C-alpha cells in the first residue's frame, strides 16, 4: 500500500476588512451631507476659515464631526487592544457580543461624551457659559482635519503591507504630537476659546485634557 502523505495547505486566507470600508464610506457620506445640507454647499476653505458670528448650524456640524472622529479613531486603534475584558465579553445581546472594535467604540464614545459634558459644566461653573459655543465651534475645525488624517491612516493600516507592531510606536508619537499641538491651538487661537485667567487655563488642560486621556489609555490598554 502506498505510504500516506501529509499535505500542507499553503493557501493564505486574506483578512476580511470590508467592515472598515463600510465605516469609512459612511464617514465620508456624513461629511458630504454636512457640507451640502448643514453648511449649505460651503467649500472646504470657507468652512475652515468661517468666523463664528458668520456661521450657522454649529451644533449639528460639531456632532457629525465628533461622530466621524470617534468612528475613525476606534477603527484605527481597535486592533491594538490586548483583549476585551471578560465581564464585557460575557455580555450578549440577541446572541451577539462585543469584539475589539465594538469595545473600543463604546469606550471612545464614553470618553468624548464625559469630556464634552465636563467641558460644558466647566464653562458654566466659571461664569463663562457663552464661550462654550465658541469653543466647540473652533474645536470642530480641528477635529475635522484630524478625522481626515485618521481616515488616511485607517486605509494605510488595513490595506497596505505595513508592520503593525512597528507602526504602534509611530501612532503613539503621532497622537502625542496631535495632543501637544491641540493644547497650543486652544491656548493661542484668535477666538480666545479658553478662559482668560491663567489658573483656569491650567485647570482646564489638567482636568479636561490630560486626565481623561489617561483614563482612556487605562480602559483600553490595561
Short mmCIF file of C-alpha atoms in Angstrom, two decimals, residues 6-203:
data_model
loop_
_atom_site.label_atom_id
_atom_site.label_comp_id
_atom_site.label_asym_id
_atom_site.label_seq_id
_atom_site.Cartn_x
_atom_site.Cartn_y
_atom_site.Cartn_z
CA UNK A 6 0.78 14.80 4.63
CA UNK A 7 -0.40 17.71 2.58
CA UNK A 8 0.08 21.24 3.85
CA UNK A 9 -2.27 23.90 2.62
CA UNK A 10 -0.21 26.99 1.80
CA UNK A 11 -3.20 28.99 0.67
CA UNK A 12 -3.46 32.12 2.81
CA UNK A 13 -6.94 33.24 3.79
CA UNK A 14 -6.91 37.02 3.47
CA UNK A 15 -8.26 39.09 6.32
CA UNK A 16 -11.73 40.41 5.61
CA UNK A 17 -11.70 44.16 6.15
CA UNK A 18 -14.94 45.02 4.39
CA UNK A 19 -16.29 46.44 7.65
CA UNK A 20 -13.55 49.08 7.54
CA UNK A 21 -14.61 50.23 4.08
CA UNK A 22 -18.27 50.38 5.15
CA UNK A 23 -17.40 52.59 8.11
CA UNK A 24 -15.10 54.90 6.16
CA UNK A 25 -17.62 55.28 3.33
CA UNK A 26 -20.28 56.07 5.92
CA UNK A 27 -18.00 58.73 7.43
CA UNK A 28 -17.41 60.32 4.05
CA UNK A 29 -21.17 60.30 3.40
CA UNK A 30 -21.72 62.10 6.70
CA UNK A 31 -19.26 64.81 5.67
CA UNK A 32 -20.86 65.16 2.24
CA UNK A 33 -24.23 65.57 3.95
CA UNK A 34 -22.79 68.11 6.38
CA UNK A 35 -21.11 70.23 3.72
CA UNK A 36 -24.05 70.17 1.28
CA UNK A 37 -27.04 70.35 3.62
CA UNK A 38 -25.98 71.66 7.00
CA UNK A 39 -23.27 74.03 5.76
CA UNK A 40 -25.30 74.95 2.65
CA UNK A 41 -22.85 73.96 -0.08
CA UNK A 42 -19.88 75.60 1.63
CA UNK A 43 -16.47 74.90 0.18
CA UNK A 44 -13.77 73.30 2.31
CA UNK A 45 -11.87 76.60 2.51
CA UNK A 46 -14.97 78.55 3.51
CA UNK A 47 -15.85 76.00 6.17
CA UNK A 48 -12.40 76.04 7.76
CA UNK A 49 -11.99 79.82 7.63
CA UNK A 50 -15.51 80.89 8.54
CA UNK A 51 -15.91 83.15 11.54
CA UNK A 52 -18.07 82.27 14.49
CA UNK A 53 -20.55 85.11 14.03
CA UNK A 54 -20.96 84.27 10.33
CA UNK A 55 -21.54 80.56 10.89
CA UNK A 56 -24.81 78.71 11.36
CA UNK A 57 -25.80 75.19 12.40
CA UNK A 58 -22.68 74.90 14.53
CA UNK A 59 -24.08 72.22 16.83
CA UNK A 60 -25.02 69.70 14.06
CA UNK A 61 -21.62 70.21 12.41
CA UNK A 62 -19.87 69.61 15.73
CA UNK A 63 -21.95 66.47 16.34
CA UNK A 64 -21.21 64.98 12.89
CA UNK A 65 -17.51 65.79 13.14
CA UNK A 66 -17.40 64.16 16.58
CA UNK A 67 -19.11 61.03 15.23
CA UNK A 68 -16.64 60.69 12.37
CA UNK A 69 -13.68 61.25 14.70
CA UNK A 70 -14.95 58.63 17.16
CA UNK A 71 -15.56 56.07 14.40
CA UNK A 72 -12.22 56.51 12.62
CA UNK A 73 -10.25 56.58 15.88
CA UNK A 74 -11.98 53.39 17.02
CA UNK A 75 -11.24 51.65 13.71
CA UNK A 76 -7.57 52.59 13.89
CA UNK A 77 -6.74 51.65 17.47
CA UNK A 78 -9.11 48.72 18.00
CA UNK A 79 -6.62 46.21 16.58
CA UNK A 80 -4.10 47.12 19.27
CA UNK A 81 -6.43 46.38 22.16
CA UNK A 82 -4.88 43.42 24.03
CA UNK A 83 -8.19 41.78 24.92
CA UNK A 84 -11.82 42.64 25.55
CA UNK A 85 -12.38 42.42 29.34
CA UNK A 86 -14.14 39.21 30.33
CA UNK A 87 -17.03 40.98 32.07
CA UNK A 88 -17.69 42.83 28.80
CA UNK A 89 -17.14 39.84 26.52
CA UNK A 90 -19.61 37.76 28.54
CA UNK A 91 -22.41 40.25 27.89
CA UNK A 92 -24.59 39.19 24.98
CA UNK A 93 -27.45 40.96 23.26
CA UNK A 94 -29.56 38.79 20.92
CA UNK A 95 -26.68 36.33 20.78
CA UNK A 96 -24.08 38.93 19.84
CA UNK A 97 -21.13 40.06 21.91
CA UNK A 98 -18.69 42.92 21.55
CA UNK A 99 -15.50 42.41 19.59
CA UNK A 100 -12.44 44.64 19.89
CA UNK A 101 -13.90 47.34 17.64
CA UNK A 102 -17.21 47.39 19.48
CA UNK A 103 -15.49 47.64 22.84
CA UNK A 104 -13.15 50.38 21.62
CA UNK A 105 -16.04 52.30 20.08
CA UNK A 106 -18.05 52.26 23.31
CA UNK A 107 -15.04 53.37 25.36
CA UNK A 108 -14.22 56.22 22.96
CA UNK A 109 -17.88 57.34 22.90
CA UNK A 110 -17.87 57.29 26.70
CA UNK A 111 -14.59 59.24 26.70
CA UNK A 112 -15.81 62.02 24.39
CA UNK A 113 -19.25 62.15 25.99
CA UNK A 114 -17.88 62.61 29.50
CA UNK A 115 -15.22 65.03 28.25
CA UNK A 116 -17.79 67.20 26.47
CA UNK A 117 -20.18 67.18 29.43
CA UNK A 118 -17.42 68.17 31.84
CA UNK A 119 -16.27 70.89 29.44
CA UNK A 120 -19.78 72.35 29.37
CA UNK A 121 -20.01 72.24 33.16
CA UNK A 122 -16.56 73.79 33.47
CA UNK A 123 -17.52 76.86 31.43
CA UNK A 124 -20.82 77.18 33.26
CA UNK A 125 -19.15 76.93 36.66
CA UNK A 126 -16.71 79.76 35.97
CA UNK A 127 -19.47 82.02 34.68
CA UNK A 128 -18.32 81.95 31.08
CA UNK A 129 -21.03 79.82 29.51
CA UNK A 130 -21.24 81.88 26.31
CA UNK A 131 -17.67 80.90 25.44
CA UNK A 132 -18.62 77.22 25.33
CA UNK A 133 -20.36 77.63 21.98
CA UNK A 134 -17.27 79.39 20.59
CA UNK A 135 -15.15 76.58 21.98
CA UNK A 136 -16.95 73.73 20.25
CA UNK A 137 -17.24 75.80 17.05
CA UNK A 138 -13.45 76.19 16.99
CA UNK A 139 -12.69 72.63 18.06
CA UNK A 140 -14.88 71.36 15.21
CA UNK A 141 -12.35 72.71 12.70
CA UNK A 142 -9.50 70.98 14.50
CA UNK A 143 -11.24 67.61 14.66
CA UNK A 144 -12.44 67.92 11.08
CA UNK A 145 -8.83 67.99 9.87
CA UNK A 146 -7.80 65.29 12.33
CA UNK A 147 -10.57 62.97 11.16
CA UNK A 148 -9.31 63.13 7.57
CA UNK A 149 -5.85 62.19 8.78
CA UNK A 150 -7.40 59.28 10.68
CA UNK A 151 -9.21 58.12 7.53
CA UNK A 152 -5.90 58.09 5.64
CA UNK A 153 -4.23 56.16 8.47
CA UNK A 154 -7.08 53.63 8.52
CA UNK A 155 -6.71 52.95 4.80
CA UNK A 156 -2.93 52.60 5.13
CA UNK A 157 -3.25 50.38 8.20
CA UNK A 158 -5.74 47.89 6.79
CA UNK A 159 -4.97 47.85 3.08
CA UNK A 160 -1.21 48.29 2.77
CA UNK A 161 1.51 45.81 3.80
CA UNK A 162 2.86 47.50 6.91
CA UNK A 163 4.34 46.11 10.11
CA UNK A 164 1.59 46.85 12.60
CA UNK A 165 3.81 46.22 15.61
CA UNK A 166 6.30 48.84 14.46
CA UNK A 167 3.53 51.21 13.45
CA UNK A 168 2.20 51.33 17.00
CA UNK A 169 5.22 53.41 18.04
CA UNK A 170 4.61 55.79 15.13
CA UNK A 171 0.95 56.07 16.08
CA UNK A 172 1.92 56.84 19.66
CA UNK A 173 4.27 59.63 18.50
CA UNK A 174 1.64 60.94 16.09
CA UNK A 175 -1.08 61.19 18.75
CA UNK A 176 1.38 62.71 21.23
CA UNK A 177 2.18 65.42 18.70
CA UNK A 178 -1.54 65.95 17.99
CA UNK A 179 -2.24 66.34 21.70
CA UNK A 180 0.53 68.89 22.20
CA UNK A 181 -0.50 70.78 19.07
CA UNK A 182 -4.14 70.82 20.23
CA UNK A 183 -3.18 72.34 23.57
CA UNK A 184 -1.27 75.17 21.87
CA UNK A 185 -4.06 75.53 19.31
CA UNK A 186 -6.53 76.09 22.13
CA UNK A 187 -4.21 78.38 24.07
CA UNK A 188 -3.29 80.75 21.26
CA UNK A 189 -6.30 80.65 18.93
CA UNK A 190 -7.57 84.08 17.92
CA UNK A 191 -11.07 83.19 19.14
CA UNK A 192 -9.69 83.00 22.70
CA UNK A 193 -11.67 79.89 23.46
CA UNK A 194 -10.04 79.18 26.83
CA UNK A 195 -10.77 81.27 29.96
CA UNK A 196 -8.72 84.44 30.26
CA UNK A 197 -7.32 83.75 33.73
CA UNK A 198 -4.21 81.59 33.62
CA UNK A 199 -5.21 79.29 36.51
CA UNK A 200 -8.46 78.42 34.73
CA UNK A 201 -6.45 77.56 31.63
CA UNK A 202 -4.15 75.37 33.71
CA UNK A 203 -7.15 73.71 35.38
#
